[in-house]
XYZ file of C-alpha atoms in Angstrom:
706
model
C -164.442 -29.169 -117.434
C -165.898 -27.057 -114.440
C -162.355 -25.975 -113.541
C -162.104 -24.224 -116.958
C -164.336 -21.416 -115.597
C -161.555 -20.653 -112.601
C -159.188 -19.796 -115.467
C -158.296 -16.041 -116.772
C -160.527 -14.885 -119.659
C -156.640 -14.490 -121.080
C -156.290 -17.944 -120.788
C -159.492 -19.312 -121.808
C -159.393 -17.205 -125.158
C -156.000 -19.164 -125.854
C -157.273 -22.393 -124.836
C -160.328 -21.798 -126.970
C -158.060 -21.188 -129.893
C -155.783 -24.189 -129.392
C -158.814 -26.209 -129.260
C -160.529 -25.081 -132.301
C -157.238 -26.520 -134.274
C -156.183 -29.736 -132.245
C -159.694 -30.946 -131.266
C -159.995 -34.654 -131.286
C -155.948 -34.725 -132.299
C -152.955 -36.063 -130.725
C -151.489 -32.999 -130.385
C -154.803 -31.684 -128.091
C -154.410 -35.043 -125.941
C -150.593 -33.717 -125.422
C -151.510 -30.045 -124.640
C -153.747 -31.356 -122.092
C -151.566 -34.108 -120.611
C -148.950 -31.188 -120.255
C -148.400 -30.584 -116.574
C -146.630 -27.409 -117.312
C -150.024 -25.441 -118.522
C -151.911 -26.428 -115.255
C -148.537 -25.196 -113.045
C -147.968 -22.010 -115.317
C -151.082 -20.475 -113.935
C -151.484 -19.442 -110.297
C -154.972 -19.774 -110.584
C -154.882 -23.295 -110.978
C -155.700 -25.341 -108.031
C -154.320 -28.890 -107.680
C -158.056 -30.001 -107.971
C -158.627 -28.639 -111.272
C -154.595 -30.505 -111.922
C -156.654 -33.758 -111.207
C -159.746 -32.952 -113.327
C -157.088 -32.263 -115.990
C -155.311 -35.886 -115.357
C -159.074 -37.342 -115.069
C -159.620 -35.961 -118.546
C -156.077 -37.445 -120.196
C -157.094 -40.357 -119.174
C -160.635 -40.306 -120.523
C -158.856 -39.681 -124.080
C -156.185 -42.334 -123.970
C -157.772 -44.784 -126.324
C -157.923 -42.107 -128.879
C -153.902 -42.577 -129.551
C -154.123 -45.964 -130.942
C -155.389 -46.135 -134.669
C -154.926 -49.861 -134.102
C -154.734 -52.749 -130.699
C -152.165 -52.113 -128.801
C -150.365 -55.125 -127.898
C -148.896 -55.880 -124.516
C -145.518 -55.644 -125.670
C -145.623 -52.470 -127.026
C -143.876 -49.599 -125.153
C -147.569 -47.510 -125.482
C -149.051 -50.373 -123.146
C -146.209 -50.287 -120.208
C -145.819 -48.279 -117.112
C -142.633 -47.985 -115.777
C -142.130 -46.921 -112.734
C -145.755 -45.680 -112.496
C -144.738 -42.883 -115.020
C -147.696 -42.522 -117.400
C -147.134 -44.303 -120.729
C -147.174 -41.364 -122.880
C -143.993 -40.015 -121.537
C -142.254 -42.791 -123.984
C -143.764 -41.418 -127.011
C -141.952 -38.532 -127.302
C -138.838 -38.770 -129.283
C -136.816 -35.673 -128.546
C -133.991 -36.683 -126.029
C -134.133 -35.733 -122.371
C -131.866 -32.786 -121.805
C -129.222 -33.411 -119.263
C -129.617 -30.403 -116.369
C -126.436 -28.344 -116.375
C -126.974 -27.887 -112.459
C -126.757 -31.568 -112.535
C -122.988 -31.735 -111.205
C -123.595 -36.055 -110.962
C -124.772 -36.003 -114.600
C -121.742 -33.741 -115.637
C -119.084 -35.437 -114.124
C -120.497 -38.742 -115.855
C -120.729 -37.018 -119.473
C -116.915 -35.946 -118.422
C -115.718 -38.918 -117.765
C -117.493 -40.776 -120.416
C -116.128 -38.411 -123.263
C -113.059 -39.019 -121.830
C -113.251 -42.670 -122.098
C -114.804 -42.502 -125.347
C -111.112 -40.223 -126.709
C -109.184 -43.172 -125.292
C -111.201 -45.490 -127.918
C -109.994 -42.708 -130.758
C -113.480 -41.242 -130.252
C -114.176 -37.432 -130.465
C -117.534 -37.335 -128.397
C -116.961 -33.624 -126.962
C -119.918 -32.201 -129.460
C -122.198 -35.334 -129.239
C -125.162 -34.392 -126.957
C -126.944 -37.083 -125.281
C -130.154 -38.714 -125.667
C -129.490 -39.008 -129.595
C -127.379 -40.387 -132.149
C -124.493 -39.124 -133.977
C -122.541 -39.664 -136.676
C -118.528 -39.579 -136.622
C -115.483 -40.864 -138.451
C -114.783 -44.181 -137.355
C -111.686 -44.509 -135.875
C -110.655 -48.133 -137.199
C -112.121 -47.595 -140.713
C -111.620 -43.775 -141.101
C -114.744 -43.649 -142.971
C -112.694 -45.596 -145.974
C -111.565 -43.758 -149.498
C -114.637 -40.941 -149.054
C -114.065 -40.200 -145.278
C -117.817 -40.946 -144.452
C -119.038 -40.440 -140.800
C -120.285 -44.169 -140.560
C -119.696 -44.437 -137.318
C -123.505 -44.315 -135.304
C -122.707 -43.349 -131.590
C -125.345 -42.849 -129.377
C -124.259 -41.350 -125.107
C -127.605 -42.493 -122.683
C -129.758 -39.936 -121.753
C -128.478 -39.393 -118.199
C -124.819 -39.871 -119.537
C -124.671 -43.797 -117.729
C -123.242 -45.489 -120.744
C -122.595 -45.049 -124.748
C -122.706 -47.608 -127.639
C -121.132 -47.212 -130.795
C -121.104 -49.191 -133.919
C -119.645 -48.806 -137.838
C -121.718 -49.439 -140.803
C -119.128 -49.606 -143.282
C -119.056 -53.272 -144.770
C -115.433 -53.428 -144.470
C -115.281 -52.336 -140.872
C -118.055 -53.247 -138.851
C -116.687 -51.825 -135.484
C -118.839 -51.875 -132.482
C -117.981 -51.170 -128.979
C -119.737 -49.806 -125.520
C -118.886 -48.467 -122.281
C -120.475 -47.708 -119.160
C -119.995 -45.655 -116.036
C -121.377 -47.236 -113.001
C -118.580 -45.821 -110.643
C -116.485 -48.543 -112.858
C -115.448 -48.578 -116.376
C -115.506 -51.452 -118.926
C -114.712 -50.798 -122.781
C -115.526 -53.726 -125.299
C -114.728 -53.668 -128.612
C -116.292 -56.144 -130.836
C -115.362 -56.007 -134.426
C -117.820 -57.645 -136.386
C -116.914 -61.431 -137.807
C -117.660 -62.349 -141.419
C -118.019 -65.529 -142.687
C -116.330 -65.684 -145.778
C -118.533 -67.418 -148.863
C -117.800 -70.134 -150.575
C -117.839 -69.048 -154.638
C -118.097 -71.106 -158.056
C -117.954 -70.660 -161.084
C -121.696 -71.858 -161.838
C -123.491 -70.204 -158.537
C -122.001 -66.875 -159.448
C -123.569 -67.814 -163.029
C -119.989 -66.814 -164.680
C -119.732 -67.034 -168.467
C -116.639 -67.304 -170.939
C -115.747 -64.192 -172.569
C -118.066 -63.126 -175.883
C -116.370 -61.463 -178.603
C -117.047 -57.593 -177.344
C -115.203 -58.456 -174.254
C -112.285 -59.778 -175.962
C -112.370 -57.027 -179.144
C -112.597 -54.446 -176.154
C -109.246 -56.520 -174.356
C -107.607 -56.540 -178.072
C -108.033 -53.024 -178.265
C -105.553 -52.568 -175.207
C -103.305 -55.163 -176.418
C -104.324 -57.829 -174.072
C -104.824 -61.337 -176.168
C -107.392 -63.850 -175.514
C -104.778 -66.586 -174.711
C -103.796 -64.099 -171.553
C -107.664 -63.399 -170.935
C -108.165 -67.456 -170.676
C -105.194 -68.155 -169.014
C -105.879 -65.595 -165.947
C -109.722 -67.044 -166.052
C -111.240 -63.702 -167.204
C -114.773 -64.314 -167.509
C -118.251 -62.355 -167.626
C -121.418 -61.903 -166.089
C -124.787 -61.177 -167.528
C -126.325 -58.282 -164.847
C -130.126 -57.487 -166.559
C -129.247 -56.113 -170.387
C -125.970 -55.532 -169.392
C -122.848 -57.735 -169.690
C -120.033 -57.085 -167.090
C -116.343 -58.402 -166.980
C -115.415 -60.464 -164.170
C -111.726 -61.157 -162.630
C -111.350 -63.937 -160.867
C -109.604 -64.053 -157.881
C -107.871 -68.053 -157.165
C -105.853 -68.987 -154.384
C -104.876 -72.617 -155.131
C -107.462 -73.886 -157.029
C -110.532 -72.293 -155.455
C -112.156 -69.513 -156.540
C -112.159 -66.764 -153.226
C -113.318 -63.842 -154.853
C -114.904 -61.815 -157.750
C -114.411 -58.205 -158.758
C -116.696 -56.827 -161.949
C -115.712 -54.292 -164.052
C -118.318 -52.140 -166.327
C -117.187 -51.187 -169.456
C -117.845 -47.588 -168.031
C -114.993 -48.564 -165.530
C -117.178 -48.877 -163.012
C -116.433 -51.262 -160.005
C -117.894 -53.407 -157.582
C -117.037 -57.182 -155.689
C -118.714 -60.097 -154.731
C -119.473 -59.262 -150.619
C -117.966 -61.247 -147.613
C -115.205 -63.004 -149.547
C -111.420 -63.105 -148.755
C -109.425 -60.121 -149.825
C -106.271 -61.339 -151.396
C -104.006 -60.245 -154.321
C -105.197 -60.658 -158.056
C -103.028 -63.343 -159.872
C -101.825 -64.800 -156.297
C -101.244 -68.002 -157.661
C -98.875 -66.958 -159.992
C -96.215 -65.866 -157.467
C -96.226 -69.011 -155.211
C -92.885 -70.094 -156.310
C -90.963 -67.194 -157.468
C -88.556 -64.774 -155.302
C -89.344 -61.816 -157.473
C -92.628 -60.359 -157.679
C -94.097 -57.557 -159.369
C -97.039 -54.991 -158.017
C -99.342 -53.540 -160.060
C -102.671 -51.639 -159.310
C -105.248 -52.832 -161.495
C -106.139 -56.205 -162.862
C -105.327 -54.851 -166.626
C -102.373 -53.762 -165.349
C -101.479 -57.255 -164.365
C -102.690 -59.179 -167.713
C -100.475 -56.106 -169.359
C -97.333 -57.429 -167.510
C -97.930 -60.987 -168.848
C -97.973 -59.585 -172.495
C -94.683 -58.257 -171.763
C -93.164 -61.545 -170.173
C -93.764 -61.070 -166.758
C -96.211 -63.776 -165.325
C -94.836 -63.208 -161.664
C -97.385 -60.365 -160.989
C -100.142 -59.573 -158.868
C -102.609 -56.705 -158.581
C -104.150 -55.422 -155.728
C -107.858 -55.907 -154.785
C -109.166 -52.077 -153.896
C -107.303 -49.579 -155.929
C -105.164 -46.959 -154.413
C -105.678 -44.684 -151.494
C -105.860 -40.704 -152.106
C -102.812 -39.784 -149.919
C -100.106 -41.538 -147.849
C -101.490 -41.799 -143.930
C -99.957 -39.545 -141.791
C -100.424 -42.526 -138.845
C -98.086 -45.166 -137.940
C -98.081 -48.621 -139.778
C -101.716 -50.437 -137.592
C -100.935 -53.689 -136.300
C -102.201 -56.711 -138.639
C -105.518 -56.912 -137.039
C -106.718 -53.201 -137.099
C -105.005 -53.061 -140.725
C -108.451 -53.765 -142.218
C -107.323 -51.394 -145.760
C -104.233 -53.351 -146.450
C -105.589 -56.639 -145.278
C -104.816 -58.501 -148.576
C -101.309 -58.136 -147.642
C -101.527 -59.833 -144.457
C -103.720 -62.687 -145.767
C -100.758 -63.356 -148.672
C -98.039 -62.924 -146.456
C -96.845 -66.780 -146.552
C -96.201 -65.576 -150.670
C -94.789 -62.497 -150.037
C -92.192 -63.369 -147.274
C -90.586 -65.750 -149.717
C -89.588 -62.959 -151.938
C -86.171 -61.019 -151.853
C -86.854 -58.443 -154.413
C -90.766 -56.792 -154.256
C -90.694 -54.304 -157.706
C -93.724 -51.564 -157.434
C -95.008 -50.652 -160.488
C -98.198 -48.819 -159.252
C -99.829 -46.110 -161.504
C -97.512 -42.617 -161.958
C -100.539 -40.374 -160.145
C -100.355 -38.960 -156.925
C -103.168 -42.083 -155.530
C -100.607 -44.613 -157.402
C -97.605 -43.417 -155.769
C -99.237 -43.316 -152.234
C -100.183 -46.764 -153.030
C -96.559 -47.388 -153.658
C -95.379 -45.941 -150.446
C -98.432 -48.051 -148.361
C -97.291 -51.258 -149.878
C -93.418 -50.419 -149.462
C -93.668 -49.531 -145.466
C -95.484 -52.662 -144.889
C -93.399 -55.185 -146.876
C -89.903 -53.514 -146.433
C -88.407 -50.688 -148.607
C -85.092 -52.769 -148.314
C -86.614 -54.992 -150.630
C -88.371 -52.801 -152.913
C -87.760 -51.675 -156.412
C -89.703 -48.931 -157.794
C -90.920 -48.675 -161.351
C -90.761 -44.772 -163.194
C -92.614 -45.051 -166.444
C -91.730 -43.589 -169.775
C -92.104 -40.237 -170.989
C -94.847 -39.145 -173.077
C -93.976 -35.121 -173.469
C -91.235 -33.400 -172.055
C -93.370 -32.893 -169.131
C -95.593 -35.972 -168.715
C -94.955 -39.325 -167.517
C -96.899 -42.241 -169.045
C -99.731 -43.562 -166.601
C -99.341 -46.915 -166.264
C -98.576 -50.816 -167.408
C -101.052 -51.028 -169.984
C -101.352 -47.095 -170.966
C -97.218 -48.107 -171.828
C -98.227 -51.263 -173.773
C -100.500 -49.853 -175.434
C -98.447 -46.584 -176.918
C -95.071 -48.132 -176.888
C -95.353 -52.338 -177.106
C -94.323 -54.737 -174.414
C -90.520 -54.111 -175.301
C -90.363 -50.540 -173.905
C -92.731 -52.111 -170.930
C -90.241 -55.017 -170.384
C -87.489 -52.376 -170.190
C -89.120 -50.009 -167.581
C -89.542 -53.025 -164.982
C -86.217 -53.855 -166.059
C -84.610 -50.165 -165.315
C -87.030 -50.094 -161.550
C -84.811 -48.548 -158.897
C -84.231 -49.529 -155.340
C -87.244 -48.018 -153.092
C -85.756 -44.499 -151.690
C -84.990 -44.913 -147.922
C -84.645 -42.302 -145.775
C -81.329 -41.470 -145.041
C -79.720 -44.289 -147.460
C -78.291 -42.782 -150.857
C -75.966 -43.826 -153.795
C -73.568 -42.254 -155.763
C -75.852 -41.427 -158.457
C -78.458 -39.724 -156.661
C -75.655 -36.957 -156.254
C -74.295 -37.248 -160.065
C -75.860 -33.970 -161.195
C -74.477 -32.310 -158.273
C -71.037 -33.869 -159.062
C -70.979 -32.687 -162.268
C -72.145 -29.177 -161.753
C -68.901 -28.863 -159.018
C -66.672 -30.182 -162.222
C -68.045 -27.553 -164.527
C -68.007 -24.880 -161.907
C -71.952 -23.943 -162.445
C -72.913 -23.419 -159.321
C -70.035 -20.912 -158.546
C -67.600 -20.665 -155.740
C -66.299 -23.861 -155.999
C -62.876 -22.571 -154.953
C -64.133 -20.061 -152.535
C -64.901 -16.636 -152.321
C -61.787 -14.165 -152.055
C -61.324 -12.624 -148.967
C -60.303 -9.459 -150.414
C -57.153 -9.830 -149.428
C -54.299 -11.334 -151.969
C -52.018 -12.431 -148.777
C -54.442 -14.278 -147.245
C -56.382 -15.850 -150.299
C -53.270 -18.200 -150.556
C -54.039 -19.584 -147.208
C -58.022 -19.093 -146.609
C -60.749 -18.517 -149.105
C -64.611 -18.587 -147.910
C -66.531 -21.641 -149.424
C -70.784 -21.500 -148.789
C -71.652 -24.167 -146.077
C -68.441 -24.146 -143.754
C -67.862 -23.422 -140.588
C -64.926 -20.997 -139.637
C -64.066 -20.841 -135.945
C -62.166 -18.070 -135.192
C -59.918 -17.209 -131.897
C -57.271 -14.785 -130.397
C -56.870 -13.433 -126.916
C -58.631 -10.307 -125.850
C -58.082 -7.206 -127.672
C -56.498 -8.842 -130.756
C -59.446 -7.702 -133.405
C -61.229 -10.647 -134.082
C -64.173 -8.599 -134.529
C -62.721 -5.692 -136.619
C -61.352 -8.471 -138.969
C -64.567 -10.506 -139.225
C -66.515 -7.151 -139.823
C -64.029 -6.076 -142.719
C -63.857 -9.594 -144.215
C -67.641 -9.475 -144.383
C -67.390 -5.917 -146.137
C -65.197 -7.204 -148.438
C -67.616 -10.023 -149.369
C -70.323 -7.583 -149.615
C -68.669 -5.613 -151.994
C -67.281 -7.813 -154.429
C -69.994 -11.064 -154.762
C -72.984 -9.280 -152.848
C -73.306 -11.143 -150.279
C -75.530 -10.500 -147.306
C -75.017 -11.563 -143.430
C -76.912 -12.087 -140.187
C -74.788 -10.476 -136.872
C -75.323 -12.139 -133.805
C -72.805 -10.125 -131.615
C -73.939 -9.381 -128.428
C -70.539 -8.446 -127.057
C -70.989 -4.957 -129.069
C -74.242 -2.198 -128.928
C -76.092 -1.747 -131.891
C -74.568 1.793 -132.526
C -71.366 0.829 -131.513
C -71.235 -1.958 -134.056
C -73.142 0.246 -136.886
C -70.275 2.981 -136.302
C -67.629 0.191 -137.023
C -69.417 -1.464 -140.212
C -70.086 2.163 -141.572
C -66.198 3.131 -141.348
C -65.027 0.089 -142.975
C -67.978 0.729 -145.752
C -67.450 4.986 -146.505
C -63.672 4.620 -145.308
C -63.983 7.421 -143.656
C -63.875 7.622 -139.783
C -67.637 8.140 -138.094
C -66.765 11.014 -135.265
C -63.931 13.635 -135.700
C -62.207 12.668 -132.795
C -58.494 11.896 -132.327
C -58.726 7.934 -133.713
C -59.511 9.613 -136.792
C -56.195 11.642 -136.988
C -56.177 13.980 -140.496
C -58.588 11.680 -142.169
C -61.909 13.760 -143.043
C -65.423 12.720 -140.521
C -67.863 11.148 -142.930
C -69.991 13.441 -144.584
C -74.140 13.382 -143.892
C -74.852 12.363 -147.227
C -72.290 9.564 -147.193
C -73.901 8.593 -143.592
C -77.449 8.112 -145.469
C -76.028 6.143 -148.188
C -74.060 3.938 -145.639
C -77.399 3.296 -143.228
C -79.205 2.169 -146.744
C -76.199 -0.089 -147.388
C -76.598 -1.318 -143.699
C -80.213 -2.118 -143.630
C -80.059 -4.012 -146.926
C -76.731 -6.090 -146.232
C -77.057 -7.074 -142.620
C -79.867 -8.882 -140.521
C -79.370 -8.736 -136.298
C -80.233 -11.201 -134.558
C -80.576 -9.884 -130.852
C -82.195 -11.286 -127.885
C -83.799 -8.756 -125.965
C -84.624 -10.962 -122.696
C -82.559 -11.084 -119.558
C -81.751 -14.634 -120.512
C -79.115 -15.150 -122.726
C -79.755 -16.947 -125.856
C -79.357 -20.808 -126.671
C -77.175 -22.527 -130.069
C -80.766 -23.433 -130.594
C -82.605 -19.864 -130.576
C -79.960 -17.871 -132.525
C -80.231 -20.994 -135.775
C -83.949 -20.644 -136.005
C -83.782 -16.738 -136.523
C -80.846 -17.636 -138.609
C -82.733 -19.551 -140.562
C -85.217 -17.102 -141.154
C -82.951 -14.444 -142.338
C -81.821 -17.369 -144.911
C -85.355 -17.418 -146.044
C -86.387 -14.244 -145.675
C -83.617 -11.696 -146.467
C -81.169 -14.389 -148.353
C -78.320 -14.233 -146.310
C -75.238 -16.530 -147.057
C -73.232 -15.594 -143.900
C -73.510 -15.895 -140.183
C -72.008 -14.455 -137.384
C -71.880 -15.480 -133.801
C -69.475 -13.944 -131.766
C -68.693 -14.893 -128.770
C -69.240 -18.456 -127.680
C -69.434 -17.380 -123.871
C -72.354 -14.858 -124.404
C -74.751 -17.982 -125.080
C -76.569 -19.862 -122.977
C -74.969 -23.414 -122.727
C -77.266 -25.317 -120.033
C -76.776 -28.784 -120.476
C -77.535 -31.798 -118.443
C -75.984 -33.248 -115.464
C -74.772 -36.529 -116.811
C -73.590 -34.512 -120.328
C -69.847 -33.199 -120.130
C -68.974 -29.842 -121.888
C -67.009 -31.924 -124.521
C -70.401 -33.630 -125.078
C -72.307 -30.463 -125.602
C -69.727 -28.489 -127.718
C -69.700 -31.543 -130.144
C -73.473 -30.953 -130.229
C -73.772 -27.680 -130.695
C -70.795 -27.497 -133.371
C -72.866 -30.227 -135.049
C -76.021 -28.226 -135.166
C -73.987 -25.310 -136.126
C -72.278 -27.072 -139.505
C -75.785 -28.825 -140.659
C -77.377 -25.559 -140.606
C -74.302 -24.380 -142.856
C -74.624 -27.119 -144.962
C -78.488 -27.557 -145.273
C -78.530 -23.615 -146.253
C -75.417 -23.189 -148.022
C -74.534 -20.625 -145.404
C -71.097 -19.701 -144.341
C -71.124 -19.757 -140.389
C -68.064 -17.591 -138.869
C -67.957 -18.425 -134.968
C -65.845 -16.332 -132.611
C -64.692 -18.568 -129.427
C -62.213 -17.094 -126.614
C -59.232 -18.725 -125.763
C -58.879 -19.975 -121.948
C -56.449 -18.094 -119.633
C -52.971 -18.642 -120.636
C -50.480 -19.622 -118.168
C -46.982 -18.123 -119.143
C -47.981 -16.718 -121.811
C -45.070 -15.289 -124.063
C -47.045 -13.101 -126.333
C -47.019 -15.282 -129.525
C -50.608 -16.201 -130.839
C -52.294 -19.297 -129.174
C -53.417 -22.082 -131.050
C -56.854 -23.872 -131.591
C -56.331 -26.046 -128.653
C -56.587 -23.176 -126.246
C -59.955 -22.482 -126.863
C -61.849 -22.415 -123.770
C -64.368 -25.507 -123.371
C -63.069 -28.513 -125.818
C -60.794 -29.416 -128.502
C -63.792 -30.137 -130.829
C -63.318 -26.456 -131.590
C -60.451 -27.550 -133.905
C -61.602 -30.957 -134.157
C -65.052 -30.163 -136.082
C -64.500 -26.837 -137.789
C -63.618 -27.125 -141.502
C -61.489 -23.810 -140.773
C -59.729 -22.442 -137.723
C -57.849 -18.721 -137.633
C -55.926 -17.579 -135.057
C -56.229 -13.541 -135.203
C -53.090 -11.903 -132.854
C -52.127 -8.650 -133.030
C -48.216 -7.227 -132.539
C -48.107 -5.542 -129.242
C -44.089 -5.106 -129.048
C -42.194 -2.638 -131.060
C -39.101 -4.831 -131.699
C -40.778 -7.425 -133.646
C -42.521 -4.851 -136.164
C -44.909 -2.250 -136.654
C -48.032 -1.900 -133.854
C -50.593 -1.605 -136.384
C -49.522 -5.693 -138.009
C -52.049 -8.289 -137.346
C -51.395 -12.058 -138.126
C -53.859 -14.434 -139.667
C -52.530 -17.388 -138.653
C -54.567 -20.099 -140.519
C -54.032 -23.195 -138.288
C -56.814 -25.530 -140.090
C -58.540 -25.858 -143.715
C -60.265 -29.352 -144.445
C -60.807 -28.316 -147.815
C -57.647 -28.249 -149.831
C -59.921 -26.721 -152.315
C -59.918 -23.705 -150.598
C -56.961 -22.947 -148.935
C -53.889 -24.320 -146.679
C -52.319 -23.711 -143.338
C -50.190 -20.944 -143.388
C -49.965 -16.804 -141.642
C -50.735 -13.703 -143.710
C -49.735 -10.424 -142.072
C -52.007 -7.305 -142.605
C -51.941 -3.412 -141.286
C -54.405 -2.355 -139.295
C -56.055 1.159 -140.587
C -57.379 2.721 -136.840
C -59.219 5.474 -138.499
C -61.330 3.589 -140.777
C -61.096 0.161 -138.981
C -59.721 -1.243 -142.631
C -57.324 -3.835 -143.304
C -55.014 -4.181 -146.130
C -51.662 -6.277 -147.230
C -48.715 -5.542 -145.087
C -45.473 -5.491 -147.571
C -43.445 -7.167 -145.045
C -43.359 -10.435 -143.405
C -41.504 -10.424 -140.010
C -39.534 -13.150 -138.818
C -41.084 -15.718 -136.469
C -39.282 -14.598 -132.944
C -38.107 -18.128 -131.561
C -40.596 -19.678 -128.884
C -39.985 -19.461 -125.214
C -42.049 -22.585 -124.585
C -42.970 -25.672 -126.572
C -46.626 -25.368 -127.363
C -48.809 -27.633 -129.496
C -49.373 -26.430 -133.215
């Protein structure tokens, strides 16, 4: 201990206080063994360190409270390192500056992620508890997977401790990478009634079932027994397959369940469906017995109850589908069935079980039972509750009234009878469409929610003006609100046009206003409030043009946020129409119009889509037709209504303020018919009114498709 005299007084005082507490203890020995102590003092010499090492060697025997065997880790000297370095259980930290270790750790975590294991927050050198990627921790979602990453990040191993899973595996990084997943193979136990000490039911248990309207005869046929566990008697539901006892599920009268371990998982009552083409699947053993009381022996129960919710993942393959292994084990029985009635509980878990079973067995051959109503807002929960409350006849009726299991996209007219009745009695409103506001036009065209109207016409015919006037009429008559995607109008100009139609006065005191006085400031303020309440603007402020998908997304938001009932897209050629090289313009237009129609139908929103005609050769001054629209004939093929707006330009043909509304297509005969209406345009206010005259149609100088 001569080296202690060479230490500074402060170190001696610290060492003295530490020795007084740790003298003779394991901690004191480790204190003396720490090389960092000597290295921390600049006064320590190499000789002192050697003295410290000799002291530590002399104290070694104190560590063992009992003889140390040669196989003990304390006895071994790996690579010449002091055996006491293996005593510490603290993980060896990864040096953050060791690039090779960090690279191995990153590679290891990537490979673990490939196996479904998220190890991003798992340190090296110790065990971490995670959710098992195979069993997902069962119904409780417990962290049953134990993951160990080696201290040097060279390998990782994992093991799931859930008895129903047993997933094991390991990976190693040494220039190459190998993985192996080794599921635990369980040896199925051979069970007998005698080995399990099962007994016939006592009177108390039979009375328990009698209260649930389950007869002793049904219990006997299904070989329901009992077992004594200490001072308690539990019900034993025996699972049989072709005369062999496969498993037993026990139930305390307090509704607590447990099963025999290492047994084959099958349906309860499996032998009852061996030769049947129609089977019934219920959630619990007592429900299976209740079905027999209602006359159905072709019934089985799942062995493990219901999941908490439907899994969002794809259905796993058979070898990984551990939760529903009983379905695969009974596949020989199930594949013969042409009709499977799912009669699980009516709660959320029961419906989740029905969905999981149906998606594995095929929804096309599944039917679903809807339990009778207990009250106006509540249904009975399961088969046994219906049996106890309403009797076997009502339970039988519920099963026989099972409906085909719903398949997404497949319906029957029965699903829409309520909607058809409402249509017949006109309780939804606007079944005939909403009046345009012009009597002469109502004979040919009215606005029906959920339809698409394509509007065309040669330039400067007043297409946008007429649509704006129509929107004002609809707002004034039925209070509809609208979204405007008008890309050719400045906001201020569009606002001016709408305000003039609403106030019925010109915005400016200009020549176009003639002798009509300009709207007052008070009328302007009232009109601005009306504008803000009635219209929502869809405008792309970027340099690029908006796509139809972008416009419909904003329109959907306007439906949900502002309750709009109409959408105007004006015009078609101001949208971004990028398409693949293999896609023709005709195919693109077809898909675009399909998207617009689906939006209109799903949101009960009428859409007006303005499309310009192509450049007309040898135009005779008459109105174009819908086949003249630039882009595709699908504009007339896919729309619900097709309208051509045409303004008179020939004084000999009639007044110059005369506007012809050519209705060229009406899909819904309830809402209109093909024909022409004539309106007068007031340039001062932008309003349209019914024309008192109907001009004669001039002879056409060229034959055109109508």
